[in-house]
Short mmCIF file of C-alpha atoms and ligand atoms in Angstrom, two decimals:
data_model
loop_
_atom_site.label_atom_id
_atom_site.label_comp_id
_atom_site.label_asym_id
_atom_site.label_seq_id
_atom_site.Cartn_x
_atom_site.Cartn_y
_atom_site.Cartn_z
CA UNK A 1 106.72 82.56 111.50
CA UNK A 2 109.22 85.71 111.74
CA UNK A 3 111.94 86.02 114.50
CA UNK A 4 109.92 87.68 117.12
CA UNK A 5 107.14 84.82 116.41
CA UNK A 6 109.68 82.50 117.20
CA UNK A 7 111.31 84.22 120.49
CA UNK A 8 107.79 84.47 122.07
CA UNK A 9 107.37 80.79 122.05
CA UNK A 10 110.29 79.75 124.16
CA UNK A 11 110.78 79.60 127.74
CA UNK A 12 111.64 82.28 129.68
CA UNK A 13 115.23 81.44 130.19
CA UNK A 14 115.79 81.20 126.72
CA UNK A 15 114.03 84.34 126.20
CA UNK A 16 116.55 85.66 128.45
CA UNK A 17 119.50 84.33 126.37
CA UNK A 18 118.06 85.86 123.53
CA UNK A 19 117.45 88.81 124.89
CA UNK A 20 121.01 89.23 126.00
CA UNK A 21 122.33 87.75 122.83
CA UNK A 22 120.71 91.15 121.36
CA UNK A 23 121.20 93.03 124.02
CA UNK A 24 125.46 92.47 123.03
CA UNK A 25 125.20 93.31 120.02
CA UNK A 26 123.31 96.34 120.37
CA UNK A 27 126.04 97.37 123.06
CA UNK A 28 128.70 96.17 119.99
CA UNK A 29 127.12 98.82 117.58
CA UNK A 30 126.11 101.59 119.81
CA UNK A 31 129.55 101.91 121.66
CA UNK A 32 131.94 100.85 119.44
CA UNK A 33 133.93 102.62 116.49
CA UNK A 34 134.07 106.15 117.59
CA UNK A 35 131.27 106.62 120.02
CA UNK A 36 134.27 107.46 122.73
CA UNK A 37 135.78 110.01 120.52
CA UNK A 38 132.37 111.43 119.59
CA UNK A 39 131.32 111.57 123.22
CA UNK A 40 134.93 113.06 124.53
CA UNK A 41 133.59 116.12 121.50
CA UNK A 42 130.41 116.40 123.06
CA UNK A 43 131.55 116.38 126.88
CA UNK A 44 134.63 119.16 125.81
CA UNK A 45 131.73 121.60 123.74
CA UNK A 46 129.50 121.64 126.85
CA UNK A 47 132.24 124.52 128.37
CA UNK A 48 132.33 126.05 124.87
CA UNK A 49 130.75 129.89 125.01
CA UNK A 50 127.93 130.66 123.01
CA UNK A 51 129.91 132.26 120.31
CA UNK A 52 132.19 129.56 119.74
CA UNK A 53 129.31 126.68 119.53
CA UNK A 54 127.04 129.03 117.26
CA UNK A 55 130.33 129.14 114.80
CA UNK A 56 130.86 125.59 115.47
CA UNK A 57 127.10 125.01 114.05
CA UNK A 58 127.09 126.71 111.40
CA UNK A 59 130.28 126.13 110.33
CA UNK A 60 129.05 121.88 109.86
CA UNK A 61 126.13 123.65 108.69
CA UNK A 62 127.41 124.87 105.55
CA UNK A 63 129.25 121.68 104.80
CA UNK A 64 126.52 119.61 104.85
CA UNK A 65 124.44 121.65 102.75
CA UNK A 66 127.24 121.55 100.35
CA UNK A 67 126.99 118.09 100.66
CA UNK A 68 123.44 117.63 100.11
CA UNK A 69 123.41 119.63 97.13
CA UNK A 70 126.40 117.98 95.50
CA UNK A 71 125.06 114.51 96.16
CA UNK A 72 120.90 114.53 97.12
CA UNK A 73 119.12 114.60 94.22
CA UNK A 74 116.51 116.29 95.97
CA UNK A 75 118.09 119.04 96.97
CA UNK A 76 120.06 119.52 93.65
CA UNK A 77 117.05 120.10 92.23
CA UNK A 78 115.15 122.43 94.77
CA UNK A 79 118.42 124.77 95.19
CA UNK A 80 118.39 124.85 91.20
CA UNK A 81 114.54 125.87 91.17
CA UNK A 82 115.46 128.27 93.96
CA UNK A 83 118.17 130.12 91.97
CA UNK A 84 120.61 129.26 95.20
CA UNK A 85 123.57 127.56 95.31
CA UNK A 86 125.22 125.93 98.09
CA UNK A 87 126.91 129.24 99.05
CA UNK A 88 124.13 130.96 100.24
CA UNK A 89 123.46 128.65 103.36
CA UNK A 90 125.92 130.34 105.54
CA UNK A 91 124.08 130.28 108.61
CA UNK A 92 121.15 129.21 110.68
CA UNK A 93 119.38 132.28 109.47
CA UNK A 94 120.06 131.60 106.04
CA UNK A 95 118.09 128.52 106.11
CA UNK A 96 114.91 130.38 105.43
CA UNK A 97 115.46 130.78 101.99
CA UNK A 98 114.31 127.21 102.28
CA UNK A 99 111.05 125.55 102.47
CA UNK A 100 110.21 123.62 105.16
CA UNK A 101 110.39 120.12 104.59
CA UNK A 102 107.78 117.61 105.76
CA UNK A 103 107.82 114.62 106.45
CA UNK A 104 105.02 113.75 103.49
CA UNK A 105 107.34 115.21 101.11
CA UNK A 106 110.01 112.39 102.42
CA UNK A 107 107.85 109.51 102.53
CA UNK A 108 106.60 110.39 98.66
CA UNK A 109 110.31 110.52 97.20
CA UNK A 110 112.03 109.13 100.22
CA UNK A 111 114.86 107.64 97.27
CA UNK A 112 115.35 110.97 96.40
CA UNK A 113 116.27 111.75 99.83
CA UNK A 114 119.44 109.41 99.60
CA UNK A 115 123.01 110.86 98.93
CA UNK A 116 125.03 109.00 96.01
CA UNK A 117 128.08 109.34 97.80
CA UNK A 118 126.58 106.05 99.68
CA UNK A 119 125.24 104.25 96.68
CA UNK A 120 125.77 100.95 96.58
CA UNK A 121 126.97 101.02 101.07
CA UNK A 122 124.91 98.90 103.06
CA UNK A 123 123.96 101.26 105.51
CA UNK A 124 121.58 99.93 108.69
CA UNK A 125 117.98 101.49 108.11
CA UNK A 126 116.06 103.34 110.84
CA UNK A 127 112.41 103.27 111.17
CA UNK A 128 110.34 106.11 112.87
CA UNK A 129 106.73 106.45 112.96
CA UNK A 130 106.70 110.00 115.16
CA UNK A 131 103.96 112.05 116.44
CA UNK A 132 101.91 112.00 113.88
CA UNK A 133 101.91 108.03 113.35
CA UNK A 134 103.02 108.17 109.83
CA UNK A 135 105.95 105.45 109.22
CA UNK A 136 109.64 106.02 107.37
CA UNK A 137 112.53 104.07 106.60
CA UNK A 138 115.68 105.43 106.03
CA UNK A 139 119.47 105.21 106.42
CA UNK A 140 121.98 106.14 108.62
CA UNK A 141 125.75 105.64 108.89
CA UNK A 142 127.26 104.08 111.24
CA UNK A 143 129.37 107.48 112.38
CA UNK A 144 126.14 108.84 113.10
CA UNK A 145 124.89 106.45 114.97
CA UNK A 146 127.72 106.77 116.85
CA UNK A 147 127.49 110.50 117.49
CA UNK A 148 123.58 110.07 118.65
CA UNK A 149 124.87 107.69 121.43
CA UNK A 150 127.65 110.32 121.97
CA UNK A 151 125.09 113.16 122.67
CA UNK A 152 122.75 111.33 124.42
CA UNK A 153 125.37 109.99 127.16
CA UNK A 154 126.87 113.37 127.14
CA UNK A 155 123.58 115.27 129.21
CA UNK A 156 123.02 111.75 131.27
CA UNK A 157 126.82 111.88 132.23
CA UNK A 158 126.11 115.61 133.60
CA UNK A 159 124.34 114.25 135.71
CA UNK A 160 126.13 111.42 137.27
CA UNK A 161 125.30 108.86 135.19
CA UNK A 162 127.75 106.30 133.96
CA UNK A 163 127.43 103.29 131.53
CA UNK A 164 128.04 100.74 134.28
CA UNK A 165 124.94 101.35 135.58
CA UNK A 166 122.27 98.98 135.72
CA UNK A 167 118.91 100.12 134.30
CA UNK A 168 115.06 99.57 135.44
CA UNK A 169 114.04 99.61 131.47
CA UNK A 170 110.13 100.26 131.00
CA UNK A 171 110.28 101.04 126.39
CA UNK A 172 107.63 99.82 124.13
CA UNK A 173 109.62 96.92 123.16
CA UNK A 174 107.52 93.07 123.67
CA UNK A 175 109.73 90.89 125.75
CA UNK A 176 107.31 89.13 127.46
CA UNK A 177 104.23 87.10 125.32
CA UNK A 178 100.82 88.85 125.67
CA UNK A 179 99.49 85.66 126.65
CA UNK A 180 101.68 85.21 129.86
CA UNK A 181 99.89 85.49 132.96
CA UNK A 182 102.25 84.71 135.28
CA UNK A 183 105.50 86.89 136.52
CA UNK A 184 108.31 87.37 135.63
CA UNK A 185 107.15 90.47 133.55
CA UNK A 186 110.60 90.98 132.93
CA UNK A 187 113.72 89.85 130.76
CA UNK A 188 117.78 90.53 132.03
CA UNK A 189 120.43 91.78 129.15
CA UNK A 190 123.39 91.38 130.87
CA UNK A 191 125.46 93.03 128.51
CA UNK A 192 123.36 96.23 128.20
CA UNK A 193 122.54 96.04 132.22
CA UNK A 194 119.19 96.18 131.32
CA UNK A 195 116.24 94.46 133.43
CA UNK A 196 113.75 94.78 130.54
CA UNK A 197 109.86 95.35 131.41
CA UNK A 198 106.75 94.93 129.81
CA UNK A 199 104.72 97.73 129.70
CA UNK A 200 102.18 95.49 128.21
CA UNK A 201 101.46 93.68 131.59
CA UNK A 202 101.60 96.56 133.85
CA UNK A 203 97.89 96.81 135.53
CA UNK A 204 96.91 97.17 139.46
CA UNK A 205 97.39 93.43 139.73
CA UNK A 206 100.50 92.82 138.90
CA UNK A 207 102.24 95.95 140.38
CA UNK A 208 103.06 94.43 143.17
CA UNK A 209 105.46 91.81 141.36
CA UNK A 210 107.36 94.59 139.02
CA UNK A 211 107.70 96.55 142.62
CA UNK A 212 109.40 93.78 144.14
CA UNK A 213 111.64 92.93 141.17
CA UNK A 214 112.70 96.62 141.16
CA UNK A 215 113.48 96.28 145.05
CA UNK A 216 115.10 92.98 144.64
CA UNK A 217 117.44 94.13 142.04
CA UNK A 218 119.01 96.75 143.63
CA UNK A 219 118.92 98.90 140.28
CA UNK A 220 119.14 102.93 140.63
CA UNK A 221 118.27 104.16 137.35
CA UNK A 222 114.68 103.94 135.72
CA UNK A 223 114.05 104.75 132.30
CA UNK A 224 110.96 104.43 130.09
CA UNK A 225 108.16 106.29 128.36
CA UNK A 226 106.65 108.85 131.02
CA UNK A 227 103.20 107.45 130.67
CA UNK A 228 104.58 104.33 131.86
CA UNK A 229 106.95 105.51 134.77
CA UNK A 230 104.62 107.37 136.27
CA UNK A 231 102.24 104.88 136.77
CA UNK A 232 105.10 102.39 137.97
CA UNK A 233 105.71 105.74 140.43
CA UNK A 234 101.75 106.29 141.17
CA UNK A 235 100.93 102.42 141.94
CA UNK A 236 105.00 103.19 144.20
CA UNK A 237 103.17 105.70 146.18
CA UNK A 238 99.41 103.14 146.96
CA UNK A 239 101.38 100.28 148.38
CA UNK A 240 104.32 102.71 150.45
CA UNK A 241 107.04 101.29 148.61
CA UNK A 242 110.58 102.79 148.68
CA UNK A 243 113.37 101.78 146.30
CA UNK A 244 116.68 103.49 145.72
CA UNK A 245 116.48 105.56 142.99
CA UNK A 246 118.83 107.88 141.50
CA UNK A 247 118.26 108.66 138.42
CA UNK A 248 115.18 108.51 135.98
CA UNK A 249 115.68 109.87 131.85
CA UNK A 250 112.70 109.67 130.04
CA UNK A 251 112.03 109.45 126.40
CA UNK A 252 109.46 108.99 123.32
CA UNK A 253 107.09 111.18 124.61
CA UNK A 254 107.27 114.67 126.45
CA UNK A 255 106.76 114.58 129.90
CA UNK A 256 103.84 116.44 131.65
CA UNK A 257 104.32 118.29 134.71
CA UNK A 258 102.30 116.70 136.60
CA UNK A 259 104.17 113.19 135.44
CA UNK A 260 107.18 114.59 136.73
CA UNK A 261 105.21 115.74 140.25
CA UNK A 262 103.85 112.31 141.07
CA UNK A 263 107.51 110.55 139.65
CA UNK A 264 109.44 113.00 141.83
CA UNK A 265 106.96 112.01 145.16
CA UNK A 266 107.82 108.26 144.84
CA UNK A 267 110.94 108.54 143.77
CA UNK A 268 112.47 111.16 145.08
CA UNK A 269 114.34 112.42 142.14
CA UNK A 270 113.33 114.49 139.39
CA UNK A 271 113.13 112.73 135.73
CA UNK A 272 115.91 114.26 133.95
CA UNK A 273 114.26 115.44 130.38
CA UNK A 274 115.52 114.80 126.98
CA UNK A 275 113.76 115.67 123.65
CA UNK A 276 115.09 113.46 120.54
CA UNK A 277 114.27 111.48 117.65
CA UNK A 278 115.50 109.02 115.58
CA UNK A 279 115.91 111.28 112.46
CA UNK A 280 118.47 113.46 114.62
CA UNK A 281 117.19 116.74 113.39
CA UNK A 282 116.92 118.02 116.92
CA UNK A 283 118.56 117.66 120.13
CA UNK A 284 117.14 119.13 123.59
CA UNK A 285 118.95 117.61 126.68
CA UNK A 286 118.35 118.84 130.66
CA UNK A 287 120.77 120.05 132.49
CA UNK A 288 121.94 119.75 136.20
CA UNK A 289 120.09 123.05 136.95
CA UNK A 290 116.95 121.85 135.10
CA UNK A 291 117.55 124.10 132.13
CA UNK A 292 116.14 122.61 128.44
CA UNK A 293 119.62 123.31 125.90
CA UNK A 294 119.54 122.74 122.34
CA UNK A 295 122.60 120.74 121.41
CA UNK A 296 123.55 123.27 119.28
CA UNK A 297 126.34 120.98 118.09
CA UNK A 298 124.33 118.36 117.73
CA UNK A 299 121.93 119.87 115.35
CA UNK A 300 120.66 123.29 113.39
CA UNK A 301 117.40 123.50 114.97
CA UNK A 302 115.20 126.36 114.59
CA UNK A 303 112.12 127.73 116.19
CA UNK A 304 109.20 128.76 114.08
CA UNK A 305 106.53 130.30 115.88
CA UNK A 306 103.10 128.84 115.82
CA UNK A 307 99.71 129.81 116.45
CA UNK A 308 99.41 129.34 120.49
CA UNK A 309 102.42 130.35 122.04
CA UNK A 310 104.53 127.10 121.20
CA UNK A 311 106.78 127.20 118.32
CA UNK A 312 107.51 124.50 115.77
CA UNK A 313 110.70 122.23 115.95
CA UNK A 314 112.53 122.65 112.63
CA UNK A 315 115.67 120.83 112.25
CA UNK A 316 118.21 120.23 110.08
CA UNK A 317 120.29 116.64 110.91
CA UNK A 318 124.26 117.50 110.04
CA UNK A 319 125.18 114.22 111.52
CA UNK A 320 123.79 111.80 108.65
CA UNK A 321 125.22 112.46 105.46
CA UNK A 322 123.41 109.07 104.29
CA UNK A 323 120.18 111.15 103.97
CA UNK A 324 120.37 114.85 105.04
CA UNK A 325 117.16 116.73 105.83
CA UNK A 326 117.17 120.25 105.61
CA UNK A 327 114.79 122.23 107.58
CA UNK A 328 112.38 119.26 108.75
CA UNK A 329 109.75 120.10 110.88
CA UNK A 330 109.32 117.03 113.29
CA UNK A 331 105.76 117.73 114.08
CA UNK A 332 106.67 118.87 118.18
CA UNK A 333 105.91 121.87 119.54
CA UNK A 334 108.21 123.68 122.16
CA UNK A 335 108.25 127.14 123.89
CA UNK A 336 111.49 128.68 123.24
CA UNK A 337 112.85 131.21 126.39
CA UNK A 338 115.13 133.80 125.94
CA UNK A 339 116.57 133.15 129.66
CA UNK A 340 120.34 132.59 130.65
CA UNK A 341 120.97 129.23 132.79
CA UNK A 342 123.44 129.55 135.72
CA UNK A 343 124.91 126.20 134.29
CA UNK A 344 126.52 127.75 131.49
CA UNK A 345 126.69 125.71 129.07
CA UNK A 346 126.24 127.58 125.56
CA UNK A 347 122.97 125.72 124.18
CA UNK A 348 120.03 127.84 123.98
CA UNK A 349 116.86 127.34 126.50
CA UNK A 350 113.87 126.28 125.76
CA UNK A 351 111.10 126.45 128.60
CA UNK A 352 109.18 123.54 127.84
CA UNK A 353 108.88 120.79 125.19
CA UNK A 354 105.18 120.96 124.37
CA UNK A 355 104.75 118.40 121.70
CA UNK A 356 103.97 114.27 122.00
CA UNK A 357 101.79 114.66 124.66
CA UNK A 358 100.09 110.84 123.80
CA UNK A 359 97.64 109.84 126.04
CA UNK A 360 96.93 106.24 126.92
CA UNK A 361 94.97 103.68 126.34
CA UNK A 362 92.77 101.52 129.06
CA UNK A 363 91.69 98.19 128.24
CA UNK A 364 89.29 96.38 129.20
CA UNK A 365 90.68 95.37 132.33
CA UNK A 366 92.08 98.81 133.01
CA UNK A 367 95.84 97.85 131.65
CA UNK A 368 97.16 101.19 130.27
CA UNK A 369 98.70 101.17 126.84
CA UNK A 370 100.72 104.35 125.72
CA UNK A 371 103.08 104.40 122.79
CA UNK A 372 100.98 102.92 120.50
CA UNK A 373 102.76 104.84 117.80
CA UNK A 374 105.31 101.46 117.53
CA UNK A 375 102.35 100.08 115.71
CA UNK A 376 102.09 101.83 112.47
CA UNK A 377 106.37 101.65 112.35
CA UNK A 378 106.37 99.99 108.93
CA UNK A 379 103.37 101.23 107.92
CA UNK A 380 105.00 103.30 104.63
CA UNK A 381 101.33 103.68 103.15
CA UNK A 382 99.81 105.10 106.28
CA UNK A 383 99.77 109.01 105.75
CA UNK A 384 98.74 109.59 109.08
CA UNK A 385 96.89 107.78 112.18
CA UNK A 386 95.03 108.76 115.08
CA UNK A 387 93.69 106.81 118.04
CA UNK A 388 90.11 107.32 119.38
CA UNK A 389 89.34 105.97 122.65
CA UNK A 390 85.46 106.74 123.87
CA UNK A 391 85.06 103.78 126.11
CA UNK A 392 88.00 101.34 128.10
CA UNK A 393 88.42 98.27 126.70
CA UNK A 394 87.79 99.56 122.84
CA UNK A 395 89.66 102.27 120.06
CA UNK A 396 88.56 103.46 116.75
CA UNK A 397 91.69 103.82 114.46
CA UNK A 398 91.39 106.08 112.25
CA UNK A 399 93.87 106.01 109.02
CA UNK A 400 94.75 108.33 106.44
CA UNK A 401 96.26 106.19 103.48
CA UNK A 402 98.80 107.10 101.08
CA UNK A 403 98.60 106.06 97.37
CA UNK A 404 99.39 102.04 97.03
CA UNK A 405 97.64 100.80 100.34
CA UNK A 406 96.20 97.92 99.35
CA UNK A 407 94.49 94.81 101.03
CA UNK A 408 98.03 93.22 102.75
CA UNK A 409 99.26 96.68 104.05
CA UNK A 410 96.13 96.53 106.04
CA UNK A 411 96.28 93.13 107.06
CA UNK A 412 99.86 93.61 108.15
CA UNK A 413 98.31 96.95 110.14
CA UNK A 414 95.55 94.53 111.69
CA UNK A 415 98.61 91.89 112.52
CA UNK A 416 100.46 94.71 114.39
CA UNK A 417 97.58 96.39 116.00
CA UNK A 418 96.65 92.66 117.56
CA UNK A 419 100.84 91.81 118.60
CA UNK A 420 100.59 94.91 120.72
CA UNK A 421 96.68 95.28 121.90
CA UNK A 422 96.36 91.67 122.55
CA UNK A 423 92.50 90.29 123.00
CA UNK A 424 92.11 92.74 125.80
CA UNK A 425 91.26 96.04 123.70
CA UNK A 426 88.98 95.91 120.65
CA UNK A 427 89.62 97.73 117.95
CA UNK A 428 87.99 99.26 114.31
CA UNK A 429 90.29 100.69 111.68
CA UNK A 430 88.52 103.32 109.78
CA UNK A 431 89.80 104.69 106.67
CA UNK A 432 89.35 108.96 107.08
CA UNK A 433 90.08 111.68 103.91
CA UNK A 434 91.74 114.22 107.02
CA UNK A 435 92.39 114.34 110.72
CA UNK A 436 91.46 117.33 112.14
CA UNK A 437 94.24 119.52 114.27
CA UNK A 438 94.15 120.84 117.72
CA UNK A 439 93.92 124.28 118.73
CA UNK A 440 97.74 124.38 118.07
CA UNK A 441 98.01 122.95 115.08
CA UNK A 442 99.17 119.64 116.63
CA UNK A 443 97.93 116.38 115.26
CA UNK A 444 97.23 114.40 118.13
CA UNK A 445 98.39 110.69 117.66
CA UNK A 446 95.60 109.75 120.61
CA UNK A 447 92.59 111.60 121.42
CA UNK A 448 91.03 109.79 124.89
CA UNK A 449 87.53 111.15 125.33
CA UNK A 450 87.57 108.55 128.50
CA UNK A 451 86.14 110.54 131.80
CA UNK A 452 89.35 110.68 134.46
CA UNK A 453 87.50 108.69 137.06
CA UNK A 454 87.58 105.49 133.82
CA UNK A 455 90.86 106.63 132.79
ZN1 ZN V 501 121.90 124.77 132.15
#
């Protein structure tokens, strides 16, 4: 039986413990070391001019390329093919002399990707599994962990937002069992001040209960997956209920416009938009006059222009010498705008964030499951995935595998699929040679063919 096994089975108020338990210790890693100095950079750059940030960029730029090719196998060996040396990466610009790196190439020499300056470290691993539902492991340092949390608190502090606050937490995260029938649909970390949802048990019939627990607690922040917080705000608006909200940040996926409509008519507050991901390639945070900045300090992130109007994210992570990737496209799409915001701060504008758009999933009794992606997490020999839904209540998986998949990678898949589907969704897996693309280019992690009346 493995840890999380073991924490469904006991009672809620030990769930609780647990949950808090972890919740300090997250706080413990997150926030400590030199999170405050990293954020105290972040909050004195945001009055920086666009001059000084670009120079700023570039100038950690060209040390961690330097880096990479003195330690990254890898990229020793592509800059030798090349005929460049670390020199020639002066700039942003001069990152084209570079292929773009995908994240196939990672997963297929992903020990190749690691820096032998931290041989030997025990560095904390980070999983992703993305847009495209392909799974990677890899390592981060502890500064850089600590400079994520910096940026990330940097655009929620611009808007008010302090640490103190206690947060109305809808992730993809299993807190409550599958099983349970019965509110609470919750879990409390005290230490993080986070009242923990399940998104899992969210359905018309037990709104009314999460509604009450948001009133009851007196909470002013919300934040979740869209999908998720705007039915919380939709099912809000059916029974008349009010609560206090003052803030709601959204993550994981991109948030649709009308998502943000339907959140800011229950609410009465606007989501506050922030584009991320755990590889730290790219950095896109809102600001108080609803303009979409790069971090430029944050990040080297470059716009490559696609074939709609949306251009593809191409990043370059300066944070995480551990394992540097150098001009990886993330698989998003965004519209980049040549406007000025009246905010001034120096990041450049992008008009929308276009990529991630998953839809859900409706079981059979019309739950709604989005951020499936969490599923195929570990799933190193899945190339790519993509979730068919034709009817509610049942999804055809379809899986591109990479070489090695044998018989317990798919039983482990099966395992994973059932933790976070439960018995209420049915489910195929189908092995497939290719998934086809969209219009844009875009592989689509879930394609819903439901009709909106059974969606
Ligand atoms: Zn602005």
């Amino acid at each position: 039986m493995d840890l999380e096994q073991l924490y469904l089975r006991l009672p809620t108020r030990l769930q609780n413990v647990v949950v808090s338990a972890q919740g300090y210790r997250i706080q413990r890693s997150r926030y400590g070391g030199a999170f405050q100095d990293q954020l105290a950079g972040y909050e004195s750059r945001s009055s920086w001019d666009r001059e000084r940030i670009i120079e700023y960029r570039d100038r950690r730029l060209q040390a961690f390329v330097r880096h990479a090719v003195e330690t990254v196998p890898y990229y020793r060996d592509l800059f030798s093919r090349l005929n460049l040396t670390a020199d020639d990466i002066r700039r942003l610009e001069d990152l084209e002399q570079l292929p773009v790196l995908t994240k196939q190439t990672v997963q297929q020499q992903v020990d190749r990707f690691r820096s032998e300056a931290y041989r030997g470290q025990s560095l904390q691993m980070h999983h992703t599994s993305g847009s495209t539902g392909a799974g990677l492991q890899f390592p981060v340092t502890l500064e850089s962990q600590h400079e994520q949390w910096g940026v990330w608190w940097r655009y929620r502090r611009w808007h008010g937002l302090h640490r103190d606050e206690w947060c109305l937490y809808f992730g993809g995260r299993s807190v409550v069992p599958l099983s349970q029938r019965r509110p609470p649909y919750w879990r409390t970390n005290r230490p993080g001040r986070q009242l923990m949802f399940s998104a899992y048990h969210l359905s018309d019939q037990t709104i009314a209960d999460y509604l009450a627990e948001m009133k009851r607690s007196g909470a002013r922040w919300i934040h979740g997956y869209p999908s998720v917080v705007t039915f919380v705000a939709e099912q809000a608006l059916r029974l008349g209920v009010k609560l206090p909200i003052r803030w709601i940040t959204t993550g994981a996926e991109s948030l649709l416009p009308h998502q943000k409509q339907i959140v800011r008519r229950a609410f009465g507050v606007s989501p506050i938009e922030h584009y991320g991901m755990a590889e730290g390639v790219a950095n896109i945070s809102e600001c108080p006059h609803g303009g979409l900045h790069v971090d430029e300090d944050y990040a080297a992130v470059e716009f490559l222009p696609g074939t709609s109007g949306a251009a593809r994210v191409i990043g370059t992570n300066f944070t995480n010498p551990a394992f540097p990737l150098l001009r990886y496209d993330v698989g998003d799409l965004a519209t980049p705008s040549s406007d000025v915001c009246p905010c001034g701060r120096p990041g450049r504008l992008v008009a929308c964030i276009d990529g991630r758009q998953e839809d859900c999933v409706v079981t059979r009794s019309g739950c709604r499951l989005g951020r499936l992606d969490h599923i195929f997490k570990d799933c190193v020999r899945v190339r790519e995935a993509q979730i068919r839904q034709n009817q509610p209540g049942h999804v055809t998986i379809w899986i591109v595998t990479a070489e090695g998949y044998g018989r317990a990678d798919e039983e482990a898949l099966t395992r994973e699929i059932v933790k976070r589907v439960g018995d209420d969704l049915t489910f195929e897996i189908e092995h497939v040679d290719s998934i086809p693309r969209t219009r844009s280019g875009k592989l689509r992690f879930v394609v819903s063919n439901l009709s909106a009346e059974a969606a």
